[in-house]
Amino acid sequence: MFNSKAYALGANRSCIRELFEYGRSRAAVVGEENVLDFSLGNPSIPAPQAVEEAIREILRQTPSVEVHGYTPAGGDMAARDAIARELNRRYDWDVTPQELFLGCGAAPELIAVFRALAVPGGKILAIAPYFPEYAPFVEESGLEFGVVPAQEPDFQIDMEALEALVTKNTQAVIVNSPNNPSGVVYSRETLQKLGALLEEKSREYGHPIYIVSDEPYRELVYDGTEVPFVPAIYRDTIICYSYSKSLSLPGERIGYIYVPQKATDGAALYAAVAGAARSIGHVCAPSLFQKVIARCTQIPPDLDSYDKNRRTLYEALVAAGYQVAKPQGAFYLFVKAPEGDGEAFSQRAKEKDLLIVPGKDFGCPGYCRLCYCVPYEKIQKSIPIFRELIGKTH
Amino acid sequence: MFNSKAYALGANRSCIRELFEYGRSRAAVVGEENVLDFSLGNPSIPAPQAVEEAIREILRQTPSVEVHGYTPAGGDMAARDAIARELNRRYDWDVTPQELFLGCGAAPELIAVFRALAVPGGKILAIAPYFPEYAPFVEESGLEFGVVPAQEPDFQIDMEALEALVTKNTQAVIVNSPNNPSGVVYSRETLQKLGALLEEKSREYGHPIYIVSDEPYRELVYDGTEVPFVPAIYRDTIICYSYSKSLSLPGERIGYIYVPQKATDGAALYAAVAGAARSIGHVCAPSLFQKVIARCTQIPPDLDSYDKNRRTLYEALVAAGYQVAKPQGAFYLFVKAPEGDGEAFSQRAKEKDLLIVPGKDFGCPGYCRLCYCVPYEKIQKSIPIFRELIGKTH
C-alpha cells in the first residue's frame, strides 16, 4: 500500500544517473583515467575563491544564530537586494527584492512555479531538446506535459510546431537557454517571435500564457554570445535561476525565482508560488549560502577550461563528419548519431568506455548528449574514439 | 488562471508567522527589548563551536568541486555512515547507511514520506496537539488529514479516540515527541500501547499502518527524560529527523529520513520515498552541511539556557494558577487559557506586547503555545504579565 508512481520514480533512475553510476563502477575496474564519462553535468571548475572567502568572513563577522537561523520564506532581504541590483545593472531593468523568492535550486523552483500554474486541464509545453526532469516535475504538479518537436539542425524554436500545440489549456512554455542538452542559445530574434506568438495566443484565449525561463546556464556562454533577458522581451515571463553552474555550487541548492509584478496577475502569482513552495516543504533556502550569494552574485564564472574543451571537441567532431549544432553556452554538446539511433550510438560508445547519454529522454532519439565539463585529457582521449565510431580510422 | 489553493497557502501566512511579523514591526515602534515574542521556534542558542570548526576544516581539506558538488540523491555515504553509527551507538540498533535518505529538513522529508504513502482514499492521522503544517503537507500530498483529539491534561495519547479513528484507509499515524507545541514526551508505555494498537489494526486491515515519527526535538529533553527509539517499539516506523534544533541549524535545511528495511515493504518504501522526494524537487541535501553532519552528528546540544527558561516559566505559571502540562522536551510550553479561549487570551497578551500563539491551529483551541527559546530577561519580564492576565495582581 504505497504510491506506485513515486516508487517508479525512485526505483527507475534517470538514464543519466544510471550511466554515471555505471561509470563509477567501471572506473573501479579499469581505472578512473580510462573511463571517459561525459554523462553528468557536474561542474568541474571550483567555486570562485570569493565564495570561500565569503563563508569565512560570514562565520567571523555574523553571530551563529543569524548565520544559520531561519530567514523569511522568500529569503534574506540583503541577498534579494544584491540579486536585484545585479540584475538591474546587467539588464538595465527594474527588479525589486520583493519580486524575488530565494529557492533551493532550479528543480524545486520550477516545481513551485508549475504548481502555482496548476489549474484543472492545464498544460505546460517544453521545446525539444529539453531537460528530461521537466516531464515528472510538470506531471507531479498536476499538469499535462507536452513537447514541441525540435527544429533541426540549429535547435532554435520551430514556431509553426509550437503554434499548432498551443491551446486554451496552455499555461506556460518552458524556455531553457543556454540549452541543456544542446548548448544552443536562443537568439533575440527567436525569443521575439516566441513572445509575439504567445502574446497573440494569450489574447486569443483570454488568459496569459507564461514563459517559464529556466536559466541555470545564463552566465555560461562563449564567443560573446548574447543571452537576451527574457522578461524584457515578453512581459509574462517568470525566471527560475540557480547558482549551481555559475558559481559551481550544484550541491548547495541555492537560486531564485523572479515573478515580475508587472506580469499578468504578478502579485497573486508571487503568492501562489510562495504557497506552492510551502506545499512542497520549502521553509527557506540554505541560510549560510543566502549570505554568500549576497556577497558573490556579481562574480562571473571562469569559463576558460570549459571553452577549451568545447572548441576542441566541437572542431574534432565536425572534422570527423558529425552533425552538431554549434554549442554557444552551458557545457553540453548534442551530436547526431551517425546511424540515426542515439541509443545504439551510446551503446557502441559505452563499449569503448566512452559514456554519452542517448537523446531519447531529451526528446531527440537520433542524438546523444555530451557533457564536456571533464578534464581536458579526457576530451583528447575521446577524439580518436569518436573518429572510430563514425568509421574514420586515421 | 493560477492555482487558488497555492495562492491561499501563500497569501494566508500561518498564524505563527503573522504574530512573529507583528512582533518585528512592533519592536520597531516600542523597542526590541519591550516585545516579549514567544511566537516562533527559532533556536536562540548558537550552533556548537564544532560546527564552525568543521566548516573551516572542510574548506581547508577538501577540494571545492567535492565540497559543493552534487552528492547522490540519498546523500553522501560518509554522512549516512556517521549518522547510522551514532544511532546504533545510542539505541543499540542496526541502522545501515542504505536505509538513510538525507533530506532538506523535516518539512520536505515529511512530505516525501506522505507522498510515498499516498494511495487513493489514504488517510494520515495526527494527534492533537500537533504542528499545524502537517495539515497542508498531508493534503497537498493527496491524502486525507485526520486529527485524534488531545488527551488532557497530560497530552499523552488517547488510545480510545485513536482507535475510533483508524479505518482501513489509515496509512500512517504521525508521532511527534518531544511534542510541538506541548513539550510533552510520549512515555515508553504510551508508545507501546500505540504500537500494540497499530499492530492489531494492521493485521485486521491486512496492510501496515506506519508510524511517521517526526523527531526534530529528539535531543532536546530535560531532567533525564527518556525519549524511546520508536522503531525499537514498533517495526513499521519511519523517522523524519532534522538538525535544525539539535545543532541550531534551522536555516541550513538538513536532516534525514530513516526507512528501515525490516519495515513492511521497507525496500520498496525507500524507493517510493526517494521518488516522492524527486517529484518535489529534491536533488540532494545541501552538500557542505552533509559534510558538517558527518563530523558533528554525535554532538549534544547545550540545553542549559533553555532548561533555565523552562523551569522558571513553568514554575511561575503553575504558581500563578495556570494549567500547564509539564514540558519535558523541545522548547515549547502549552498553557490553558484561563477563560478557556486561546484566541482571546493571545489577544489580551498581545495588547501587553506578549506574543503567544493561540492553540486553535494546533488542534487545541483552549490553549496557547509559548516558545521559551528567548533571552532569559524576557522570561523574567513576562512573569508579571502572565500573573496579571490571570488576575493575580501581586
Short mmCIF file of C-alpha atoms in Angstrom, two decimals, chain B:
data_model
loop_
_atom_site.label_atom_id
_atom_site.label_comp_id
_atom_site.label_asym_id
_atom_site.label_seq_id
_atom_site.Cartn_x
_atom_site.Cartn_y
_atom_site.Cartn_z
CA MET B 1 -5.61 31.32 -14.23
CA PHE B 2 -3.48 30.20 -11.34
CA ASN B 3 -3.78 27.66 -8.57
CA SER B 4 -6.11 29.15 -5.98
CA LYS B 5 -5.15 26.65 -3.27
CA ALA B 6 -1.48 27.52 -3.70
CA TYR B 7 -2.43 31.19 -3.65
CA ALA B 8 -4.30 30.74 -0.38
CA LEU B 9 -1.31 28.93 1.14
CA GLY B 10 0.98 31.75 0.08
CA ALA B 11 -1.28 34.69 0.83
CA ASN B 12 -2.53 33.48 4.21
CA ARG B 13 0.50 33.23 6.31
CA SER B 14 0.44 30.86 9.23
CA CYS B 15 -0.80 32.38 12.45
CA ILE B 16 2.69 31.85 13.90
CA ARG B 17 4.40 33.77 11.10
CA GLU B 18 1.82 36.53 11.31
CA LEU B 19 2.36 37.01 15.01
CA PHE B 20 6.13 36.88 14.54
CA GLU B 21 6.00 39.55 11.88
CA TYR B 22 3.72 41.67 14.00
CA GLY B 23 6.40 41.37 16.68
CA ARG B 24 9.07 42.61 14.26
CA SER B 25 7.06 45.67 13.32
CA ARG B 26 6.04 46.31 16.93
CA ALA B 27 9.71 46.13 18.02
CA ALA B 28 10.47 48.94 15.59
CA VAL B 29 7.96 51.08 17.49
CA VAL B 30 8.44 50.23 21.17
CA GLY B 31 11.95 48.79 21.08
CA GLU B 32 13.19 45.23 20.72
CA GLU B 33 13.52 44.75 24.48
CA ASN B 34 9.87 45.61 25.10
CA VAL B 35 8.37 42.98 22.80
CA LEU B 36 8.14 39.61 24.52
CA ASP B 37 7.94 37.48 21.42
CA PHE B 38 7.25 33.85 22.32
CA SER B 39 5.81 33.08 18.89
CA LEU B 40 8.50 31.37 16.82
CA GLY B 41 10.57 28.25 17.48
CA ASN B 42 13.81 29.75 16.25
CA PRO B 43 16.68 28.32 18.32
CA SER B 44 18.34 31.01 20.40
CA ILE B 45 21.46 29.07 21.28
CA PRO B 46 24.30 29.23 18.77
CA ALA B 47 25.39 26.19 16.79
CA PRO B 48 28.07 24.23 18.65
CA GLN B 49 31.59 25.55 18.12
CA ALA B 50 32.39 22.24 16.42
CA VAL B 51 30.10 23.17 13.52
CA GLU B 52 32.15 26.25 12.68
CA GLU B 53 35.35 24.31 13.09
CA ALA B 54 34.04 21.60 10.80
CA ILE B 55 33.16 24.14 8.10
CA ARG B 56 36.64 25.68 8.27
CA GLU B 57 38.30 22.30 8.20
CA ILE B 58 36.23 21.07 5.25
CA LEU B 59 37.07 24.20 3.26
CA ARG B 60 40.75 23.71 4.08
CA GLN B 61 40.97 19.99 3.41
CA THR B 62 38.51 19.17 0.66
CA PRO B 63 38.60 20.32 -2.99
CA SER B 64 35.86 22.82 -3.84
CA VAL B 65 34.20 20.67 -6.50
CA GLU B 66 33.81 17.95 -3.90
CA VAL B 67 32.63 20.22 -1.08
CA HIS B 68 29.97 21.93 -3.18
CA GLY B 69 29.27 19.27 -5.82
CA TYR B 70 26.18 17.11 -6.24
CA THR B 71 26.05 14.12 -3.93
CA PRO B 72 23.91 11.04 -4.60
CA ALA B 73 20.24 11.89 -4.05
CA GLY B 74 20.18 9.91 -0.80
CA GLY B 75 23.25 11.73 0.47
CA ASP B 76 26.99 11.45 0.89
CA MET B 77 27.91 7.98 2.12
CA ALA B 78 30.28 9.31 4.80
CA ALA B 79 27.45 11.36 6.32
CA ARG B 80 24.98 8.48 6.17
CA ASP B 81 27.58 6.21 7.70
CA ALA B 82 28.26 8.62 10.58
CA ILE B 83 24.53 9.00 11.29
CA ALA B 84 23.97 5.24 11.24
CA ARG B 85 26.87 4.64 13.61
CA GLU B 86 25.64 7.30 16.02
CA LEU B 87 22.09 5.90 16.04
CA ASN B 88 23.39 2.39 16.62
CA ARG B 89 25.65 3.51 19.42
CA ARG B 90 22.87 5.36 21.13
CA TYR B 91 19.97 2.96 20.65
CA ASP B 92 21.85 -0.31 20.23
CA TRP B 93 20.17 -0.71 16.87
CA ASP B 94 21.11 -1.85 13.34
CA VAL B 95 20.65 1.17 11.06
CA THR B 96 22.59 0.90 7.80
CA PRO B 97 23.61 3.88 5.63
CA GLN B 98 21.45 2.43 2.84
CA GLU B 99 18.34 2.89 4.97
CA LEU B 100 19.02 6.62 5.40
CA PHE B 101 17.99 9.33 2.95
CA LEU B 102 19.43 12.77 3.64
CA GLY B 103 16.82 15.48 3.18
CA CYS B 104 16.42 19.25 3.40
CA GLY B 105 14.87 19.33 6.87
CA ALA B 106 11.74 17.83 8.37
CA ALA B 107 9.22 19.67 6.13
CA PRO B 108 10.22 18.20 2.74
CA GLU B 109 11.12 14.91 4.42
CA LEU B 110 7.63 14.53 5.87
CA ILE B 111 6.11 15.47 2.52
CA ALA B 112 8.25 12.87 0.72
CA VAL B 113 7.06 10.22 3.17
CA PHE B 114 3.42 11.28 2.91
CA ARG B 115 3.60 11.26 -0.89
CA ALA B 116 5.23 7.85 -0.78
CA LEU B 117 2.21 6.66 1.22
CA ALA B 118 -0.35 8.44 -0.96
CA VAL B 119 -2.79 5.86 -2.28
CA PRO B 120 -6.37 6.63 -3.37
CA GLY B 121 -8.50 7.29 -0.30
CA GLY B 122 -5.49 7.10 2.02
CA LYS B 123 -5.53 9.00 5.29
CA ILE B 124 -2.93 10.19 7.77
CA LEU B 125 -3.71 10.85 11.42
CA ALA B 126 -2.07 13.41 13.66
CA ILE B 127 -2.51 13.51 17.42
CA ALA B 128 -3.58 16.81 18.97
CA PRO B 129 -1.89 19.00 19.86
CA TYR B 130 0.05 18.85 16.58
CA PHE B 131 2.28 21.03 14.37
CA PRO B 132 -0.16 22.92 12.09
CA GLU B 133 1.84 22.44 8.87
CA TYR B 134 1.02 18.72 8.96
CA ALA B 135 -2.40 19.56 7.53
CA PRO B 136 -1.26 21.19 4.26
CA PHE B 137 1.65 18.75 3.98
CA VAL B 138 -0.71 15.77 4.11
CA GLU B 139 -3.45 17.30 1.99
CA GLU B 140 -1.11 18.59 -0.72
CA SER B 141 0.36 15.10 -0.88
CA GLY B 142 -3.04 13.79 -1.94
CA LEU B 143 -4.13 12.25 1.34
CA GLU B 144 -6.87 12.96 3.82
CA PHE B 145 -5.85 14.50 7.14
CA GLY B 146 -7.44 13.46 10.41
CA VAL B 147 -6.85 14.53 13.98
CA VAL B 148 -7.03 12.42 17.13
CA PRO B 149 -8.38 14.69 19.90
CA ALA B 150 -5.98 15.60 22.67
CA GLN B 151 -5.82 13.74 25.93
CA GLU B 152 -5.97 16.41 28.59
CA PRO B 153 -4.28 17.38 30.78
CA ASP B 154 -1.14 15.24 30.22
CA PHE B 155 -1.12 15.26 26.39
CA GLN B 156 -0.16 11.62 26.09
CA ILE B 157 -2.25 9.69 23.51
CA ASP B 158 -5.96 8.97 23.95
CA MET B 159 -5.91 5.39 22.64
CA GLU B 160 -9.68 5.01 22.52
CA ALA B 161 -10.06 8.15 20.46
CA LEU B 162 -7.28 6.97 18.18
CA GLU B 163 -8.78 3.51 17.78
CA ALA B 164 -12.13 5.01 16.85
CA LEU B 165 -10.49 6.96 14.02
CA VAL B 166 -8.37 4.20 12.49
CA THR B 167 -10.00 2.68 9.42
CA LYS B 168 -8.86 0.55 6.51
CA ASN B 169 -7.79 3.78 4.80
CA THR B 170 -5.36 4.81 7.53
CA GLN B 171 -1.88 4.78 6.06
CA ALA B 172 0.03 6.27 8.97
CA VAL B 173 -0.11 7.99 12.33
CA ILE B 174 2.23 10.92 12.93
CA VAL B 175 4.13 10.81 16.22
CA ASN B 176 5.92 13.98 17.31
CA SER B 177 7.69 13.53 20.62
CA PRO B 178 9.09 15.68 22.21
CA ASN B 179 5.98 17.45 21.04
CA ASN B 180 5.47 20.77 19.35
CA PRO B 181 3.51 22.57 20.85
CA SER B 182 3.18 20.87 24.24
CA GLY B 183 6.80 19.97 25.04
CA VAL B 184 5.48 16.64 26.29
CA VAL B 185 7.47 13.44 25.65
CA TYR B 186 5.43 10.30 24.97
CA SER B 187 6.32 7.70 27.56
CA ARG B 188 7.51 4.21 26.67
CA GLU B 189 4.19 2.92 27.95
CA THR B 190 2.26 5.26 25.65
CA LEU B 191 4.33 4.19 22.64
CA GLN B 192 3.98 0.52 23.50
CA LYS B 193 0.22 0.84 23.67
CA LEU B 194 0.22 2.73 20.38
CA GLY B 195 2.40 0.05 18.79
CA ALA B 196 0.15 -2.77 20.03
CA LEU B 197 -2.94 -0.99 18.75
CA LEU B 198 -1.45 -0.34 15.32
CA GLU B 199 -0.19 -3.90 15.06
CA GLU B 200 -3.66 -5.20 15.75
CA LYS B 201 -5.23 -2.77 13.26
CA SER B 202 -2.63 -3.57 10.60
CA ARG B 203 -3.49 -7.23 10.96
CA GLU B 204 -7.21 -6.51 10.88
CA TYR B 205 -6.98 -4.45 7.69
CA GLY B 206 -4.30 -6.57 6.04
CA HIS B 207 -1.85 -3.73 5.40
CA PRO B 208 0.68 -1.87 7.51
CA ILE B 209 -0.27 1.32 9.31
CA TYR B 210 3.03 3.13 9.65
CA ILE B 211 4.18 5.45 12.37
CA VAL B 212 5.79 8.53 10.86
CA SER B 213 7.97 9.75 13.69
CA ASP B 214 8.77 13.45 13.31
CA GLU B 215 11.76 13.92 15.61
CA PRO B 216 13.37 17.34 15.30
CA TYR B 217 13.33 17.70 19.08
CA ARG B 218 14.65 14.24 19.96
CA GLU B 219 17.80 15.60 21.58
CA LEU B 220 16.05 18.47 23.39
CA VAL B 221 14.99 16.83 26.65
CA TYR B 222 15.36 17.80 30.29
CA ASP B 223 15.55 16.10 33.69
CA GLY B 224 16.98 12.98 32.03
CA THR B 225 13.63 12.16 30.43
CA GLU B 226 13.78 9.10 28.19
CA VAL B 227 12.82 9.53 24.51
CA PRO B 228 12.23 5.93 23.42
CA PHE B 229 13.52 4.96 19.96
CA VAL B 230 10.25 4.33 18.16
CA PRO B 231 11.45 1.74 15.59
CA ALA B 232 12.53 -0.46 18.52
CA ILE B 233 8.94 -0.42 19.79
CA TYR B 234 7.03 -0.58 16.51
CA ARG B 235 8.60 -2.15 13.45
CA ASP B 236 6.71 -0.16 10.81
CA THR B 237 8.17 3.18 11.85
CA ILE B 238 9.69 5.74 9.51
CA ILE B 239 11.72 8.53 11.10
CA CYS B 240 11.99 12.10 9.79
CA TYR B 241 14.82 13.88 11.54
CA SER B 242 16.22 17.38 11.34
CA TYR B 243 19.36 19.02 12.71
CA SER B 244 17.51 22.35 12.92
CA LYS B 245 17.12 22.24 16.67
CA SER B 246 19.74 19.78 17.92
CA LEU B 247 22.60 21.62 16.17
CA SER B 248 20.81 25.00 15.96
CA LEU B 249 20.91 24.96 12.14
CA PRO B 250 17.27 25.67 11.23
CA GLY B 251 18.10 27.76 8.17
CA GLU B 252 20.53 25.23 6.71
CA ARG B 253 17.87 22.66 5.88
CA ILE B 254 19.46 19.36 6.71
CA GLY B 255 18.15 16.15 8.20
CA TYR B 256 17.41 12.57 7.24
CA ILE B 257 14.70 10.00 6.68
CA TYR B 258 15.19 6.52 8.11
CA VAL B 259 13.21 3.83 6.30
CA PRO B 260 14.05 0.51 7.98
CA GLN B 261 14.48 -2.39 5.56
CA LYS B 262 12.70 -4.61 8.03
CA ALA B 263 9.58 -2.46 7.98
CA THR B 264 6.82 -3.94 5.83
CA ASP B 265 7.71 -3.22 2.18
CA GLY B 266 10.81 -1.47 3.54
CA ALA B 267 12.91 -1.60 0.38
CA ALA B 268 10.04 -0.53 -1.88
CA LEU B 269 9.08 2.21 0.54
CA TYR B 270 12.61 3.60 0.50
CA ALA B 271 12.42 3.76 -3.31
CA ALA B 272 8.98 5.41 -3.10
CA VAL B 273 10.33 7.99 -0.65
CA ALA B 274 13.26 8.69 -2.97
CA GLY B 275 10.88 9.02 -5.93
CA ALA B 276 8.49 11.25 -4.00
CA ALA B 277 11.42 13.44 -2.96
CA ARG B 278 12.45 13.71 -6.62
CA SER B 279 8.91 14.72 -7.54
CA ILE B 280 9.08 17.69 -5.14
CA GLY B 281 12.45 18.83 -6.45
CA HIS B 282 14.90 17.08 -4.16
CA VAL B 283 18.30 16.78 -5.80
CA CYS B 284 20.45 16.39 -2.70
CA ALA B 285 20.66 17.88 0.78
CA PRO B 286 22.98 20.92 0.96
CA SER B 287 26.39 19.39 0.33
CA LEU B 288 28.66 21.39 2.66
CA PHE B 289 26.32 20.67 5.58
CA GLN B 290 26.19 16.99 4.70
CA LYS B 291 29.91 17.01 5.36
CA VAL B 292 29.42 19.03 8.56
CA ILE B 293 26.90 16.46 9.80
CA ALA B 294 29.35 13.67 9.07
CA ARG B 295 31.62 15.31 11.65
CA CYS B 296 29.07 16.60 14.18
CA THR B 297 26.25 14.10 14.43
CA GLN B 298 27.37 12.95 17.88
CA ILE B 299 27.45 16.45 19.43
CA PRO B 300 24.74 17.02 22.04
CA PRO B 301 23.04 20.42 22.21
CA ASP B 302 23.86 22.67 25.15
CA LEU B 303 20.44 22.96 26.77
CA ASP B 304 21.27 24.88 29.93
CA SER B 305 19.72 28.16 28.84
CA TYR B 306 16.55 26.50 27.50
CA ASP B 307 16.25 24.49 30.71
CA LYS B 308 16.60 27.58 32.90
CA ASN B 309 13.87 29.32 30.89
CA ARG B 310 11.68 26.26 31.04
CA ARG B 311 11.91 25.81 34.81
CA THR B 312 11.45 29.48 35.55
CA LEU B 313 8.46 29.87 33.29
CA TYR B 314 6.77 26.59 34.21
CA GLU B 315 7.09 27.20 37.93
CA ALA B 316 5.87 30.78 37.66
CA LEU B 317 2.86 29.77 35.55
CA VAL B 318 1.87 26.98 37.91
CA ALA B 319 2.34 29.27 40.91
CA ALA B 320 0.08 31.84 39.26
CA GLY B 321 -2.61 29.21 38.82
CA TYR B 322 -2.24 28.24 35.17
CA GLN B 323 -2.84 24.72 33.93
CA VAL B 324 0.25 23.54 32.03
CA ALA B 325 1.33 20.04 31.02
CA LYS B 326 4.87 19.73 32.32
CA PRO B 327 7.16 20.24 29.36
CA GLN B 328 9.97 17.68 29.32
CA GLY B 329 11.37 18.40 25.88
CA ALA B 330 11.60 20.78 22.92
CA PHE B 331 11.35 24.47 23.82
CA TYR B 332 7.59 24.84 23.97
CA LEU B 333 5.10 25.07 26.74
CA PHE B 334 1.36 24.72 26.19
CA VAL B 335 -0.74 26.69 28.63
CA LYS B 336 -4.51 26.54 29.10
CA ALA B 337 -6.18 29.89 28.63
CA PRO B 338 -7.72 30.92 31.98
CA GLU B 339 -11.04 31.73 30.33
CA GLY B 340 -10.78 28.67 28.07
CA ASP B 341 -10.37 30.61 24.84
CA GLY B 342 -6.86 30.59 23.42
CA GLU B 343 -7.52 33.27 20.85
CA ALA B 344 -8.93 35.71 23.36
CA PHE B 345 -6.04 35.00 25.70
CA SER B 346 -3.47 35.52 22.93
CA GLN B 347 -5.20 38.79 22.07
CA ARG B 348 -5.13 40.01 25.66
CA ALA B 349 -1.44 39.12 25.89
CA LYS B 350 -0.71 40.85 22.60
CA GLU B 351 -2.10 44.07 23.99
CA LYS B 352 0.70 43.88 26.56
CA ASP B 353 3.31 43.11 23.87
CA LEU B 354 3.48 39.49 24.95
CA LEU B 355 3.19 37.32 21.83
CA ILE B 356 1.89 33.77 22.28
CA VAL B 357 0.24 31.63 19.63
CA PRO B 358 -3.39 30.52 20.02
CA GLY B 359 -3.77 26.75 20.17
CA LYS B 360 -6.53 26.52 17.58
CA ASP B 361 -4.22 25.65 14.70
CA PHE B 362 -2.57 23.03 16.91
CA GLY B 363 -5.93 21.32 17.42
CA CYS B 364 -6.49 22.68 20.96
CA PRO B 365 -8.44 25.95 20.83
CA GLY B 366 -8.43 26.33 24.62
CA TYR B 367 -4.64 26.67 24.79
CA CYS B 368 -1.74 28.89 23.79
CA ARG B 369 1.80 27.91 22.79
CA LEU B 370 4.82 29.65 24.32
CA CYS B 371 8.25 29.25 22.73
CA TYR B 372 10.72 29.83 25.52
CA CYS B 373 13.82 29.91 23.31
CA VAL B 374 14.20 33.62 24.11
CA PRO B 375 16.63 35.59 26.27
CA TYR B 376 16.16 34.88 29.98
CA GLU B 377 15.35 38.53 30.72
CA LYS B 378 12.26 38.22 28.53
CA ILE B 379 11.13 35.22 30.56
CA GLN B 380 11.51 37.32 33.70
CA LYS B 381 9.70 40.27 32.16
CA SER B 382 6.82 38.04 31.06
CA ILE B 383 6.03 36.67 34.52
CA PRO B 384 4.23 39.72 35.98
CA ILE B 385 2.27 39.96 32.75
CA PHE B 386 1.17 36.34 32.95
CA ARG B 387 0.18 36.92 36.58
CA GLU B 388 -1.78 39.97 35.61
CA LEU B 389 -3.51 38.12 32.77
CA ILE B 390 -4.85 35.50 35.19
CA GLY B 391 -5.95 38.16 37.63
CA LYS B 392 -3.08 37.95 40.07
CA THR B 393 -2.07 41.49 40.95
CA HIS B 394 0.85 40.79 43.25
#
